[in-house]
Amino acid sequence: MPRTPLEPRFTVDYLSILDSDGNLDSALEPDLSAAELKRLYRAMLLGRRLDERMVRLQRQGRIGTFAPIKGQEAAQLGSVCTLKPTDWTVPSFRETAVMLWRGWPIEKLLMTFAGRLEGTQPAPDQRDLPITIPVATQLPHAVGLAYAAQYRGDDVVVMAYFGDGATSEGDFHEALNFAGVWHVPVIFVCQNNQWAISVPLKKQTHSRTIAQKALAYGLPGIQVDGNDLLAVYAATKEAVDRAREGNGPTLIECVTYRLGVHTTADDPTKYRSEEEVREWERKDPLTRFAEYLRKKNLLQEGLEQEVDEEIAAAVKRFEAIAPPDPVSLFDHVYGEAPPELIAQREEAAARGNDGQAAAPGETEPPSPPMRGQRKTSRWRN
Ligand SMILES: Cc1ncc(C[n+]2csc(CCOP(=O)(O)OP(=O)(O)O)c2C)c(N)n1
Ligand SMILES: [Mg+2]
C-alpha cells in the first residue's frame, strides 16, 4: 500500500565534545573563560567530596538516608551553570551539586538529610523549589512555574531535574505535553543514570533514547554525553537561550551513570555487576574534566584540601545546631491533626526530650509503658 512520508522527518541528535579518552572536538568547544572553567571544576570537586563525606556521615549515624550524586556532577553542573539566579530550578532528590551551585549552604543540605525541616526551606529570595522525593511529581510544578513566568512576561527560565525512572510516570508525560502546548520556557534535564533503584533502563522503556520522547510532544529533544561537562553545557545553553527568546521547551537526556548506591539504604551489588561499574568509572566526569583543565594549565594546586576544609567547617556548623524538639515530628503531617495524632503528640510532650515517662507527680502520660518496652501506636494496628 503506498504511503506518504510525513514531513518533517524526525531525528534525535547526540552531542559529545570531550570524550572519555580526553579527545576534544575543538570545533565544538564552548566559549568558557578560564575563570568559568575553574569555577566549574571547583564545584564538581566540591560536589564529589561532599558526596563522599555525606555517605560517611550517614554510616556514622550523623545524618539520615542520603542519595549520592557520584558520577553525575557534569550533568548537574554543565546544565545549572547556564541559569541566572532569577531563573528557577526544580530538583528531584539527587541534585546536591545543583543545589550547591545555586547557593544552598552545605550545613543546610546536611540538615535536610538529617530530617530537619529548616534544611529543606529555600531562602526567601531563592528561586529553587525544595527537594522532591515522589518521583516525577516536580515536573508539572516546573511547567506551572514556566507558565506563570510566560503569563507575567517575566524573563525567567525553569530547569527541572529528574531521572530515567521518572520517564515512566504519568507526571512526566503530562508535563511535557503541557509544556509543548503552552510553549513555555522550561528545560527538562533527564539524568539517565541507567538505573531506577534496581530497575535497569531496558526494563524502563523500549525507546532507543529518552530524548526521542520529546518528539511526541512537539518539542526538541537531544541526547548528550552526560559525563562530558562541555557537551552538557553546550546543549543546555542552546536550550536556555531558545527558551529565553520565547521559543519554548527542550528535553535534554544526559547519558550518565550512578557510580554509588541509589541511597545509603541500598546495596547495588545485589543487582548490578562490578564490571559495569568499573566500565563507567573509566568515563568519570571529574577526572575527564580535570585532565582537560590540566592541559590548559588551569588546575589549581591544593584545591582538594581547600574544598575539604570548606566541608569540614560546614559539618562543624551543622553539628553545633541544637537538636530539634522531638515533638516537632508531629508537625506538618496533616493540615488538621486527627485525634489519635494529637493524643500521641501530648504523650510525647509529657515524656520530654529523653523519651522517658514523666516521674510521679509530673504530667502522667495516658498509658506509661514499662521501661524498654516498645509501645505500639494505634497507627500500627
Ligand atoms: C511516585 C514514587 N514511586 C516510587 C518511589 C520510590 N523511588 C524512589 S527513587 C526511585 C527510582 C527513581 O529512579 P530515577 O527516576 O531513574 O532516578 P534516580 O534515583 O536514578 O536518580 C523510586 C522508584 C518514589 N519515591 N515515588
Ligand atoms: Mg535513574
Short mmCIF file of C-alpha atoms and ligand atoms in Angstrom, two decimals:
data_model
loop_
_atom_site.label_atom_id
_atom_site.label_comp_id
_atom_site.label_asym_id
_atom_site.label_seq_id
_atom_site.Cartn_x
_atom_site.Cartn_y
_atom_site.Cartn_z
CA MET A 1 0.00 0.00 0.00
CA PRO A 2 1.53 3.37 -0.98
CA ARG A 3 2.16 5.73 1.86
CA THR A 4 3.24 9.35 2.01
CA PRO A 5 6.13 10.11 4.32
CA LEU A 6 5.16 12.89 6.69
CA GLU A 7 7.38 15.91 6.87
CA PRO A 8 9.40 16.81 8.80
CA ARG A 9 11.23 13.51 9.27
CA PHE A 10 12.17 13.37 12.93
CA THR A 11 15.70 12.97 14.11
CA VAL A 12 17.39 12.95 17.51
CA ASP A 13 20.95 14.20 17.82
CA TYR A 14 23.69 13.04 20.16
CA LEU A 15 26.31 15.51 21.37
CA SER A 16 29.78 14.75 22.71
CA ILE A 17 32.65 17.25 22.84
CA LEU A 18 35.21 15.84 25.29
CA ASP A 19 35.17 12.05 25.20
CA SER A 20 36.20 9.60 27.90
CA ASP A 21 39.71 9.30 26.41
CA GLY A 22 40.14 13.05 26.71
CA ASN A 23 39.78 13.71 22.95
CA LEU A 24 38.40 17.18 22.37
CA ASP A 25 36.29 18.17 19.37
CA SER A 26 37.75 21.67 19.31
CA ALA A 27 35.28 22.87 16.65
CA LEU A 28 32.52 22.39 19.25
CA GLU A 29 34.44 23.59 22.31
CA PRO A 30 32.24 26.11 24.16
CA ASP A 31 33.47 29.60 24.79
CA LEU A 32 34.00 29.37 28.55
CA SER A 33 36.58 31.66 30.17
CA ALA A 34 39.44 30.35 32.33
CA ALA A 35 37.65 31.69 35.42
CA GLU A 36 34.41 29.93 34.47
CA LEU A 37 36.20 26.63 33.82
CA LYS A 38 37.99 26.84 37.16
CA ARG A 39 34.77 27.67 38.99
CA LEU A 40 33.02 24.73 37.36
CA TYR A 41 35.81 22.32 38.25
CA ARG A 42 35.81 23.53 41.84
CA ALA A 43 32.05 22.99 42.00
CA MET A 44 32.43 19.46 40.61
CA LEU A 45 35.11 18.66 43.14
CA LEU A 46 33.07 20.13 45.99
CA GLY A 47 30.07 18.05 44.86
CA ARG A 48 32.18 14.88 44.77
CA ARG A 49 33.99 15.41 48.08
CA LEU A 50 30.81 16.44 49.91
CA ASP A 51 29.06 13.40 48.48
CA GLU A 52 31.74 11.07 49.82
CA ARG A 53 31.69 12.83 53.17
CA MET A 54 27.91 12.59 53.42
CA VAL A 55 27.98 8.85 52.81
CA ARG A 56 30.48 8.55 55.68
CA LEU A 57 28.35 10.80 57.91
CA GLN A 58 25.36 8.56 57.23
CA ARG A 59 27.37 5.43 58.02
CA GLN A 60 28.35 7.03 61.33
CA GLY A 61 24.72 7.84 62.13
CA ARG A 62 25.31 11.58 61.93
CA ILE A 63 22.80 12.15 59.11
CA GLY A 64 19.95 10.03 57.75
CA THR A 65 19.29 8.42 54.36
CA PHE A 66 21.03 10.19 51.53
CA ALA A 67 21.05 9.84 47.71
CA PRO A 68 24.60 10.27 46.37
CA ILE A 69 25.38 12.05 43.09
CA LYS A 70 28.80 10.49 42.43
CA GLY A 71 29.25 10.25 38.65
CA GLN A 72 26.56 12.81 37.83
CA GLU A 73 28.49 16.02 38.56
CA ALA A 74 28.92 17.03 34.90
CA ALA A 75 25.24 16.51 34.09
CA GLN A 76 24.26 18.70 37.03
CA LEU A 77 26.82 21.48 36.79
CA GLY A 78 27.03 21.69 33.00
CA SER A 79 23.30 22.40 32.97
CA VAL A 80 22.68 24.53 36.06
CA CYS A 81 25.56 26.90 35.29
CA THR A 82 23.64 28.23 32.27
CA LEU A 83 20.96 29.78 34.50
CA LYS A 84 20.69 33.23 36.02
CA PRO A 85 19.87 33.48 39.74
CA THR A 86 16.44 34.83 38.71
CA ASP A 87 15.66 31.58 36.87
CA TRP A 88 14.11 28.62 38.68
CA THR A 89 15.47 25.17 39.44
CA VAL A 90 13.15 22.29 40.25
CA PRO A 91 15.13 19.36 41.67
CA SER A 92 14.34 15.76 42.42
CA PHE A 93 16.23 14.19 45.34
CA ARG A 94 19.69 13.69 43.79
CA GLU A 95 20.78 17.21 42.93
CA THR A 96 23.36 18.13 45.57
CA ALA A 97 25.72 19.72 43.02
CA VAL A 98 22.87 21.75 41.50
CA MET A 99 21.86 22.99 44.96
CA LEU A 100 25.43 23.90 45.92
CA TRP A 101 25.77 25.88 42.71
CA ARG A 102 22.53 27.69 43.50
CA GLY A 103 23.94 28.78 46.85
CA TRP A 104 22.43 26.32 49.34
CA PRO A 105 24.80 26.31 52.35
CA ILE A 106 26.35 22.89 52.96
CA GLU A 107 25.04 22.79 56.52
CA LYS A 108 21.52 23.31 55.20
CA LEU A 109 21.89 20.29 52.91
CA LEU A 110 23.16 18.29 55.88
CA MET A 111 20.13 19.40 57.87
CA THR A 112 17.85 18.23 55.07
CA PHE A 113 19.32 14.75 55.20
CA ALA A 114 19.26 14.79 58.97
CA GLY A 115 15.49 15.16 58.67
CA ARG A 116 15.36 18.81 59.72
CA LEU A 117 12.59 20.85 58.20
CA GLU A 118 14.69 24.02 58.19
CA GLY A 119 17.15 22.37 55.82
CA THR A 120 14.56 21.99 53.11
CA GLN A 121 13.44 25.59 53.03
CA PRO A 122 14.96 27.82 50.33
CA ALA A 123 15.90 31.36 51.37
CA PRO A 124 13.04 33.80 50.72
CA ASP A 125 14.62 35.28 47.59
CA GLN A 126 15.93 31.97 46.25
CA ARG A 127 14.29 30.59 43.12
CA ASP A 128 14.73 26.90 43.82
CA LEU A 129 11.97 24.53 44.75
CA PRO A 130 12.84 22.17 47.61
CA ILE A 131 13.91 18.56 47.06
CA THR A 132 11.09 16.33 45.75
CA ILE A 133 11.00 12.70 46.82
CA PRO A 134 7.88 11.42 44.97
CA VAL A 135 9.29 10.56 41.56
CA ALA A 136 8.36 12.98 38.72
CA THR A 137 5.81 14.98 40.74
CA GLN A 138 8.01 18.06 40.43
CA LEU A 139 7.65 18.17 36.65
CA PRO A 140 4.11 19.57 36.38
CA HIS A 141 5.16 22.14 39.01
CA ALA A 142 8.07 23.18 36.80
CA VAL A 143 5.72 23.67 33.86
CA GLY A 144 3.41 25.68 36.12
CA LEU A 145 6.27 27.97 37.11
CA ALA A 146 7.19 28.45 33.44
CA TYR A 147 3.57 29.09 32.54
CA ALA A 148 3.34 31.75 35.25
CA ALA A 149 6.55 33.40 34.04
CA GLN A 150 5.24 33.45 30.48
CA TYR A 151 1.87 34.83 31.62
CA ARG A 152 3.53 37.62 33.59
CA GLY A 153 6.07 38.37 30.90
CA ASP A 154 8.99 37.67 33.28
CA ASP A 155 12.46 36.96 31.93
CA VAL A 156 12.57 33.52 33.58
CA VAL A 157 13.64 30.06 32.50
CA VAL A 158 12.80 26.96 34.56
CA MET A 159 15.12 23.96 34.75
CA ALA A 160 13.63 20.70 36.00
CA TYR A 161 15.70 17.65 37.01
CA PHE A 162 14.63 14.01 37.05
CA GLY A 163 15.89 10.52 36.32
CA ASP A 164 15.33 7.81 33.72
CA GLY A 165 12.83 6.09 36.04
CA ALA A 166 10.73 9.26 36.19
CA THR A 167 10.01 8.99 32.47
CA SER A 168 7.66 6.07 33.19
CA GLU A 169 5.45 8.25 35.38
CA GLY A 170 2.34 9.96 34.04
CA ASP A 171 3.55 13.26 35.50
CA PHE A 172 6.49 13.27 33.08
CA HIS A 173 4.24 12.87 30.05
CA GLU A 174 1.66 15.37 31.28
CA ALA A 175 4.40 17.91 31.96
CA LEU A 176 5.94 17.53 28.50
CA ASN A 177 2.54 17.68 26.88
CA PHE A 178 1.54 20.91 28.60
CA ALA A 179 4.99 22.41 28.09
CA GLY A 180 4.65 21.76 24.35
CA VAL A 181 1.09 23.02 24.05
CA TRP A 182 1.79 26.16 26.05
CA HIS A 183 5.27 26.65 24.55
CA VAL A 184 6.65 27.66 27.94
CA PRO A 185 10.29 28.36 28.93
CA VAL A 186 11.16 25.09 30.67
CA ILE A 187 14.16 22.80 30.19
CA PHE A 188 13.70 19.17 31.20
CA VAL A 189 17.05 17.72 32.23
CA CYS A 190 16.87 13.95 32.46
CA GLN A 191 19.85 12.36 34.17
CA ASN A 192 19.69 8.95 32.62
CA ASN A 193 21.95 7.18 35.10
CA GLN A 194 20.92 3.74 33.76
CA TRP A 195 19.12 2.62 36.91
CA ALA A 196 15.95 3.37 38.87
CA ILE A 197 16.99 1.73 42.12
CA SER A 198 17.35 -1.89 40.87
CA VAL A 199 15.40 -1.46 37.59
CA PRO A 200 17.71 -1.12 34.58
CA LEU A 201 16.92 1.24 31.72
CA LYS A 202 15.99 -1.60 29.37
CA LYS A 203 13.13 -2.55 31.69
CA GLN A 204 12.07 1.07 31.96
CA THR A 205 11.50 1.83 28.29
CA HIS A 206 11.72 0.20 24.89
CA SER A 207 12.64 3.56 23.30
CA ARG A 208 16.14 3.73 21.87
CA THR A 209 16.63 7.07 23.65
CA ILE A 210 14.80 9.09 26.26
CA ALA A 211 15.43 12.23 24.18
CA GLN A 212 13.10 10.99 21.43
CA LYS A 213 10.14 11.11 23.80
CA ALA A 214 10.23 14.91 23.30
CA LEU A 215 9.21 14.48 19.67
CA ALA A 216 5.84 13.03 20.63
CA TYR A 217 5.06 16.28 22.44
CA GLY A 218 6.34 18.58 19.72
CA LEU A 219 9.49 19.75 21.45
CA PRO A 220 13.16 19.40 20.59
CA GLY A 221 14.98 16.57 22.31
CA ILE A 222 18.70 15.93 22.38
CA GLN A 223 20.86 13.21 23.88
CA VAL A 224 24.23 14.26 25.26
CA ASP A 225 27.18 12.55 26.87
CA GLY A 226 26.18 13.43 30.41
CA ASN A 227 29.69 12.79 31.73
CA ASP A 228 31.07 15.46 29.42
CA LEU A 229 30.56 18.81 31.08
CA LEU A 230 31.28 20.67 27.84
CA ALA A 231 28.58 18.79 25.90
CA VAL A 232 26.02 19.22 28.68
CA TYR A 233 26.85 22.93 28.84
CA ALA A 234 26.61 23.45 25.07
CA ALA A 235 23.28 21.64 24.73
CA THR A 236 21.75 23.33 27.77
CA LYS A 237 22.97 26.79 26.83
CA GLU A 238 21.31 26.43 23.44
CA ALA A 239 18.07 25.27 25.08
CA VAL A 240 18.12 28.06 27.68
CA ASP A 241 18.75 30.73 25.01
CA ARG A 242 15.90 29.31 22.96
CA ALA A 243 13.53 29.32 25.95
CA ARG A 244 14.53 32.86 26.91
CA GLU A 245 13.78 34.09 23.41
CA GLY A 246 10.25 32.70 23.67
CA ASN A 247 10.93 29.62 21.56
CA GLY A 248 9.69 27.03 24.01
CA PRO A 249 10.83 23.97 25.95
CA THR A 250 13.51 21.32 25.38
CA LEU A 251 14.18 17.84 26.72
CA ILE A 252 17.84 17.04 27.31
CA GLU A 253 18.85 13.47 28.05
CA CYS A 254 22.20 13.31 29.83
CA VAL A 255 23.60 9.81 29.48
CA THR A 256 25.43 9.22 32.73
CA TYR A 257 25.84 6.67 35.49
CA ARG A 258 25.21 6.46 39.22
CA LEU A 259 28.61 5.26 40.47
CA GLY A 260 27.42 4.91 44.04
CA VAL A 261 24.46 3.44 45.85
CA HIS A 262 20.89 4.50 44.98
CA THR A 263 20.61 5.75 48.53
CA THR A 264 22.51 4.82 51.65
CA ALA A 265 19.71 2.27 52.27
CA ASP A 266 20.61 0.39 49.05
CA ASP A 267 23.08 -2.38 48.17
CA PRO A 268 23.71 -2.28 44.41
CA THR A 269 25.89 -5.43 44.46
CA LYS A 270 22.56 -7.30 44.58
CA TYR A 271 21.54 -6.18 41.09
CA ARG A 272 24.49 -4.90 39.02
CA SER A 273 27.93 -6.18 38.18
CA GLU A 274 31.28 -4.85 39.33
CA GLU A 275 32.43 -4.84 35.68
CA GLU A 276 29.65 -2.47 34.73
CA VAL A 277 30.67 -0.07 37.48
CA ARG A 278 34.38 -0.32 36.51
CA GLU A 279 33.45 0.44 32.89
CA TRP A 280 31.67 3.64 33.93
CA GLU A 281 34.44 4.64 36.34
CA ARG A 282 36.61 4.90 33.25
CA LYS A 283 34.18 7.56 31.99
CA ASP A 284 34.26 9.52 35.27
CA PRO A 285 33.24 13.13 34.53
CA LEU A 286 35.52 14.57 37.20
CA THR A 287 38.81 13.02 36.07
CA ARG A 288 37.94 13.80 32.45
CA PHE A 289 37.35 17.48 33.18
CA ALA A 290 40.42 17.66 35.43
CA GLU A 291 42.55 16.36 32.55
CA TYR A 292 41.06 18.98 30.23
CA LEU A 293 41.96 21.70 32.71
CA ARG A 294 45.42 20.27 33.27
CA LYS A 295 46.15 20.56 29.55
CA LYS A 296 45.11 24.22 29.75
CA ASN A 297 47.28 24.73 32.81
CA LEU A 298 44.23 25.70 34.86
CA LEU A 299 44.33 23.04 37.54
CA GLN A 300 44.86 24.70 40.90
CA GLU A 301 47.22 23.05 43.39
CA GLY A 302 45.80 22.28 46.83
CA LEU A 303 42.21 22.62 45.68
CA GLU A 304 41.17 19.30 47.18
CA GLN A 305 42.38 20.36 50.62
CA GLU A 306 40.67 23.73 50.31
CA VAL A 307 37.38 22.04 49.41
CA ASP A 308 37.72 19.51 52.25
CA GLU A 309 38.30 22.33 54.71
CA GLU A 310 35.18 24.10 53.48
CA ILE A 311 33.20 20.89 54.03
CA ALA A 312 34.72 20.25 57.46
CA ALA A 313 33.83 23.77 58.62
CA ALA A 314 30.24 23.28 57.42
CA VAL A 315 29.95 19.91 59.19
CA LYS A 316 31.12 21.63 62.37
CA ARG A 317 28.47 24.35 62.00
CA PHE A 318 25.83 21.71 61.28
CA GLU A 319 26.71 19.70 64.37
CA ALA A 320 26.68 22.82 66.56
CA ILE A 321 22.99 23.39 65.74
CA ALA A 322 20.75 22.38 68.65
CA PRO A 323 18.82 19.14 68.03
CA PRO A 324 15.14 19.52 67.18
CA ASP A 325 12.36 19.15 69.73
CA PRO A 326 11.20 15.53 69.21
CA VAL A 327 7.60 16.73 69.39
CA SER A 328 8.14 18.66 66.13
CA LEU A 329 7.95 15.21 64.49
CA PHE A 330 4.18 15.61 64.62
CA ASP A 331 4.13 18.97 62.83
CA HIS A 332 3.23 19.40 59.16
CA VAL A 333 1.86 15.88 58.72
CA TYR A 334 -1.77 16.96 58.49
CA GLY A 335 -3.35 20.36 57.99
CA GLU A 336 -5.68 19.36 60.81
CA ALA A 337 -4.27 16.62 63.02
CA PRO A 338 -6.60 13.66 63.78
CA PRO A 339 -7.35 12.96 67.47
CA GLU A 340 -5.01 9.93 67.58
CA LEU A 341 -2.10 12.06 66.49
CA ILE A 342 -2.96 14.82 68.95
CA ALA A 343 -3.00 12.20 71.76
CA GLN A 344 0.37 10.83 70.67
CA ARG A 345 1.78 14.33 70.46
CA GLU A 346 0.65 15.07 74.01
CA GLU A 347 2.12 11.81 75.22
CA ALA A 348 5.43 12.61 73.56
CA ALA A 349 5.41 16.13 75.01
CA ALA A 350 4.79 14.71 78.50
CA ARG A 351 7.78 12.41 78.10
CA GLY A 352 10.17 15.25 77.42
CA ASN A 353 13.33 15.12 75.35
CA ASP A 354 14.73 11.88 76.78
CA GLY A 355 11.71 9.86 75.65
CA GLN A 356 11.09 8.50 79.19
CA ALA A 357 7.80 8.61 81.03
CA ALA A 358 7.42 11.53 83.44
CA ALA A 359 8.27 10.94 87.11
CA PRO A 360 5.33 10.54 89.52
CA GLY A 361 3.85 13.88 90.29
CA GLU A 362 4.75 15.22 86.86
CA THR A 363 2.30 15.09 83.97
CA GLU A 364 1.25 11.46 83.52
CA PRO A 365 1.23 10.09 80.01
CA PRO A 366 -2.01 8.26 79.10
CA SER A 367 -0.56 4.73 79.49
CA PRO A 368 3.10 4.65 80.54
CA PRO A 369 4.88 1.62 79.07
CA MET A 370 7.46 -0.37 81.01
CA ARG A 371 10.98 0.91 80.55
CA GLY A 372 12.45 -0.60 77.38
CA GLN A 373 9.10 -1.97 76.27
CA ARG A 374 8.03 -0.85 72.82
CA LYS A 375 4.72 0.89 72.89
CA THR A 376 2.51 0.02 69.96
CA SER A 377 0.99 3.09 68.46
CA ARG A 378 -2.56 2.98 67.25
CA TRP A 379 -1.34 3.77 63.74
CA ARG A 380 0.35 0.41 63.54
CA ASN A 381 -2.76 -1.60 64.28
C1 LIG B 1 5.97 8.09 42.97
C2 LIG B 1 7.09 7.31 43.57
N1 LIG B 1 7.19 6.00 43.33
C3 LIG B 1 8.22 5.28 43.86
C4 LIG B 1 9.17 5.90 44.63
C5 LIG B 1 10.34 5.11 45.20
N2 LIG B 1 11.54 5.52 44.43
C6 LIG B 1 12.40 6.42 44.93
S1 LIG B 1 13.64 6.73 43.85
C7 LIG B 1 13.04 5.65 42.73
C8 LIG B 1 13.75 5.42 41.44
C9 LIG B 1 13.92 6.66 40.67
O1 LIG B 1 14.72 6.39 39.55
P1 LIG B 1 15.16 7.54 38.58
O2 LIG B 1 13.99 8.37 38.20
O3 LIG B 1 15.93 6.91 37.48
O4 LIG B 1 16.09 8.47 39.47
P2 LIG B 1 17.49 8.09 40.17
O5 LIG B 1 17.14 7.52 41.52
O6 LIG B 1 18.18 7.09 39.32
O7 LIG B 1 18.22 9.37 40.28
C10 LIG B 1 11.88 5.05 43.19
C11 LIG B 1 11.09 4.04 42.44
C12 LIG B 1 9.01 7.29 44.86
N3 LIG B 1 9.91 7.96 45.60
N4 LIG B 1 7.98 7.96 44.31
MG MG B 2 17.96 6.64 37.28
#
